[in-house]
Coordinates of N, CA and C in Angstrom, one line a residue:
M1 N -31.0 -20.4 8.2 CA -30.2 -19.2 8.2 C -29.5 -18.9 9.2
L2 N -29.3 -19.0 10.6 CA -28.3 -19.1 11.3 C -26.8 -20.3 10.8
A3 N -27.6 -20.4 10.0 CA -26.2 -22.4 10.8 C -25.6 -21.3 9.4
L4 N -25.8 -20.7 8.5 CA -25.0 -20.2 7.1 C -24.4 -19.8 7.5
D5 N -25.2 -18.7 8.4 CA -24.2 -17.8 9.1 C -23.0 -18.1 9.8
Q6 N -23.3 -19.0 11.0 CA -22.3 -20.2 11.9 C -21.1 -20.4 10.6
E7 N -21.8 -21.2 9.3 CA -21.1 -22.0 8.7 C -20.0 -20.5 8.3
R8 N -20.8 -19.4 7.7 CA -18.7 -18.5 7.0 C -18.2 -18.4 7.8
C9 N -19.1 -18.3 9.1 CA -18.2 -17.7 10.6 C -16.5 -19.1 10.2
R10 N -16.7 -20.1 10.5 CA -16.3 -21.1 10.6 C -15.2 -20.7 9.7
A11 N -16.1 -21.0 7.9 CA -14.8 -21.3 7.0 C -13.7 -19.8 7.1
I12 N -14.4 -18.5 7.9 CA -13.1 -18.0 7.7 C -12.1 -18.1 8.4
S13 N -12.9 -18.6 9.8 CA -11.6 -19.3 11.0 C -11.0 -20.0 10.5
E14 N -11.5 -21.0 9.7 CA -10.7 -22.5 9.7 C -10.0 -22.1 8.4
Q15 N -10.0 -20.8 7.5 CA -9.2 -20.3 6.6 C -9.4 -21.8 4.8
E16 N -11.4 -22.1 5.9 CA -11.2 -22.8 4.1 C -12.4 -21.6 3.0
W17 N -10.9 -20.9 2.0 CA -11.6 -20.7 1.2 C -12.9 -20.9 0.3
D18 N -12.9 -22.1 -1.1 CA -13.4 -22.7 -1.3 C -14.7 -23.0 -0.2
A19 N -15.0 -23.4 0.8 CA -16.3 -23.1 1.5 C -17.2 -21.9 1.6
L20 N -15.9 -20.9 2.3 CA -16.6 -19.0 2.0 C -17.2 -19.1 0.6
S21 N -16.6 -19.5 -0.6 CA -16.5 -18.8 -2.0 C -18.3 -19.7 -1.8
A22 N -17.8 -21.1 -1.8 CA -19.3 -21.6 -2.5 C -20.5 -21.2 -0.7
L23 N -20.7 -20.0 0.1 CA -21.5 -19.5 0.3 C -22.0 -18.7 0.2
L24 N -20.7 -18.0 0.0 CA -21.5 -16.6 -0.8 C -22.4 -16.4 -1.7
A25 N -22.8 -15.2 -2.5 CA -23.5 -15.3 -3.4 C -22.5 -14.2 -4.7
D26 N -23.1 -15.7 -5.7 CA -21.3 -14.0 -6.7 C -22.0 -12.9 -7.2
D27 N -23.3 -12.7 -6.9 CA -23.5 -11.3 -6.9 C -22.9 -10.2 -5.8
L28 N -22.8 -10.8 -5.1 CA -22.6 -10.2 -3.4 C -21.8 -9.5 -3.5
T29 N -22.6 -8.3 -2.9 CA -21.9 -7.0 -2.6 C -21.9 -7.1 -0.8
H30 N -21.0 -6.6 -0.3 CA -19.4 -6.6 0.7 C -19.4 -5.2 1.3
S31 N -20.6 -4.2 2.3 CA -19.8 -3.1 3.0 C -19.6 -3.3 4.5
H32 N -17.7 -2.7 4.8 CA -17.9 -3.0 5.2 C -17.6 -1.2 6.5
M33 N -17.7 -1.4 7.9 CA -18.1 0.3 8.2 C -17.1 0.9 8.1
T34 N -16.4 0.7 7.7 CA -15.9 2.0 6.8 C -16.1 2.5 5.8
G35 N -17.3 2.3 5.7 CA -17.7 2.2 3.9 C -16.8 1.4 2.6
V36 N -15.8 0.9 2.9 CA -15.9 0.3 2.3 C -16.6 -1.2 0.9
T37 N -16.9 -0.7 0.4 CA -17.7 -1.6 -1.2 C -17.4 -2.3 -1.5
Q38 N -17.2 -3.8 -1.6 CA -16.9 -5.1 -2.1 C -17.8 -6.3 -3.2
D39 N -17.2 -6.1 -4.2 CA -18.0 -7.2 -5.0 C -17.2 -8.6 -4.2
K40 N -17.6 -9.7 -4.6 CA -17.2 -11.4 -4.3 C -16.2 -11.4 -4.3
P41 N -15.4 -11.3 -5.4 CA -14.5 -11.1 -5.4 C -12.4 -11.1 -5.1
T42 N -13.4 -9.8 -4.8 CA -11.7 -8.3 -3.8 C -12.2 -8.6 -2.3
H43 N -14.4 -9.4 -2.0 CA -14.2 -9.9 -0.4 C -13.1 -11.0 -0.1
L44 N -13.0 -12.0 -1.6 CA -12.5 -13.1 -1.3 C -10.9 -13.0 -1.3
A45 N -10.8 -11.9 -1.3 CA -9.5 -11.9 -1.9 C -9.3 -11.0 -0.2
H46 N -10.0 -10.0 0.0 CA -9.0 -9.6 1.9 C -9.3 -10.0 2.4
V47 N -10.8 -11.4 2.6 CA -10.5 -12.0 4.4 C -9.6 -13.1 3.8
Q48 N -8.8 -13.3 2.9 CA -8.0 -14.2 3.0 C -6.5 -13.5 3.0
Q49 N -6.2 -12.0 3.0 CA -5.3 -12.1 2.7 C -4.7 -10.9 4.4
N50 N -6.4 -10.5 5.9 CA -5.8 -10.4 6.2 C -7.1 -11.5 7.6
P51 N -6.8 -13.0 7.7 CA -6.4 -13.5 8.7 C -6.8 -13.9 9.5
R52 N -8.4 -13.9 10.3 CA -9.1 -14.0 11.9 C -10.3 -15.3 12.1
R53 N -10.4 -14.9 13.4 CA -11.0 -15.9 13.7 C -12.4 -14.9 14.0
V54 N -13.6 -15.9 14.1 CA -14.8 -15.2 14.2 C -16.2 -15.9 14.5
E55 N -16.8 -14.9 15.4 CA -17.7 -15.3 16.4 C -18.5 -14.2 16.2
R56 N -19.4 -14.9 16.6 CA -20.5 -14.1 16.4 C -22.1 -15.4 17.7
H57 N -22.5 -13.9 18.4 CA -23.5 -14.2 19.4 C -24.7 -13.3 19.5
D58 N -25.7 -14.1 20.6 CA -27.0 -12.5 20.2 C -26.5 -12.1 18.8
V59 N -27.5 -13.3 17.9 CA -27.5 -12.7 16.9 C -29.9 -12.8 16.4
T60 N -30.2 -12.1 15.8 CA -31.5 -11.8 15.2 C -31.5 -12.2 13.8
V61 N -32.7 -13.0 13.5 CA -32.3 -13.7 12.1 C -33.5 -12.8 11.7
R62 N -33.8 -12.1 10.6 CA -35.6 -11.5 10.0 C -35.6 -11.9 8.3
V63 N -36.6 -12.4 7.9 CA -36.4 -13.1 6.8 C -37.6 -12.8 6.5
Y64 N -37.3 -12.2 5.1 CA -37.9 -11.4 4.4 C -38.5 -12.1 3.3
G65 N -39.2 -12.7 2.5 CA -39.7 -13.3 1.4 C -38.7 -14.5 1.5
G66 N -37.6 -14.0 0.0 CA -36.5 -14.8 -0.1 C -35.0 -14.6 0.6
A67 N -35.6 -13.7 1.1 CA -33.8 -13.2 1.5 C -34.5 -13.1 3.4
A68 N -33.0 -12.8 3.9 CA -32.9 -13.1 5.4 C -31.4 -11.8 5.7
V69 N -31.7 -11.2 7.0 CA -30.7 -10.4 7.2 C -30.8 -10.5 8.4
V70 N -30.0 -10.6 9.2 CA -28.4 -11.2 10.1 C -28.2 -10.5 11.2
T71 N -29.0 -10.0 12.2 CA -28.3 -8.5 12.4 C -27.5 -9.1 14.1
G72 N -26.4 -8.0 14.7 CA -25.5 -8.7 15.9 C -24.5 -8.2 16.1
P73 N -24.0 -8.5 17.2 CA -22.2 -8.6 17.1 C -21.3 -9.7 16.5
Q74 N -20.1 -9.6 15.4 CA -19.2 -10.0 15.2 C -18.4 -9.7 16.3
V75 N -17.7 -10.6 16.2 CA -15.9 -10.1 17.3 C -14.8 -11.1 16.3
N76 N -14.2 -9.9 15.2 CA -13.2 -11.0 14.8 C -11.9 -10.4 15.9
I77 N -11.2 -12.0 15.5 CA -10.6 -12.3 16.0 C -8.4 -12.3 15.4
V78 N -7.6 -11.0 15.7 CA -6.5 -11.5 15.4 C -5.3 -11.3 16.1
E79 N -4.5 -12.4 14.8 CA -4.1 -12.6 15.9 C -2.6 -11.8 15.2
T80 N -1.2 -10.9 15.7 CA -0.6 -10.7 15.8 C 0.7 -11.0 15.7
D81 N 2.2 -11.8 15.8 CA 3.5 -12.1 16.6 C 2.2 -12.5 18.7
G82 N 2.0 -13.6 18.1 CA 1.7 -14.9 19.7 C 0.3 -13.6 20.1
T83 N -0.3 -12.5 19.6 CA -0.5 -12.1 20.5 C -2.2 -11.8 20.0
A84 N -3.1 -11.7 20.0 CA -4.6 -11.7 19.9 C -5.3 -10.6 20.3
T85 N -6.3 -10.0 19.2 CA -6.5 -8.4 19.1 C -8.4 -8.6 18.5
E86 N -8.8 -8.3 19.7 CA -10.2 -8.4 19.0 C -10.4 -7.5 18.8
Q87 N -11.8 -7.5 18.0 CA -12.3 -6.2 17.0 C -13.8 -6.8 17.6
A88 N -14.6 -5.6 17.7 CA -15.6 -6.1 18.2 C -15.7 -5.0 16.9
I89 N -17.6 -5.6 16.8 CA -18.9 -5.1 15.1 C -19.4 -4.9 15.2
E90 N -20.7 -3.9 15.3 CA -22.1 -4.5 15.1 C -22.6 -4.7 13.8
T91 N -23.1 -5.8 13.1 CA -22.6 -6.0 11.2 C -24.2 -5.8 11.2
L92 N -25.2 -5.7 10.3 CA -26.0 -5.9 9.8 C -25.8 -6.4 8.6

């Protein structure tokens, strides 16, 4: 499961949208820390419109039957006019 999350981060960082789409379930529900909830097509469009590099460290994976929950900090690095800004968030 950790390898899948690492691949998700890589696909976002390298803007490989087909790879990201293949990793995400068709019935995906993605909830942002702002409370905004998106289905898969809306989430993919959002990520494509907001390019970033994604890094994860110190994550924990818990497996519950056929599902896994990955928790830990995620850092989104957004570049604007040559300046990189880090957005650290706690993910679940």
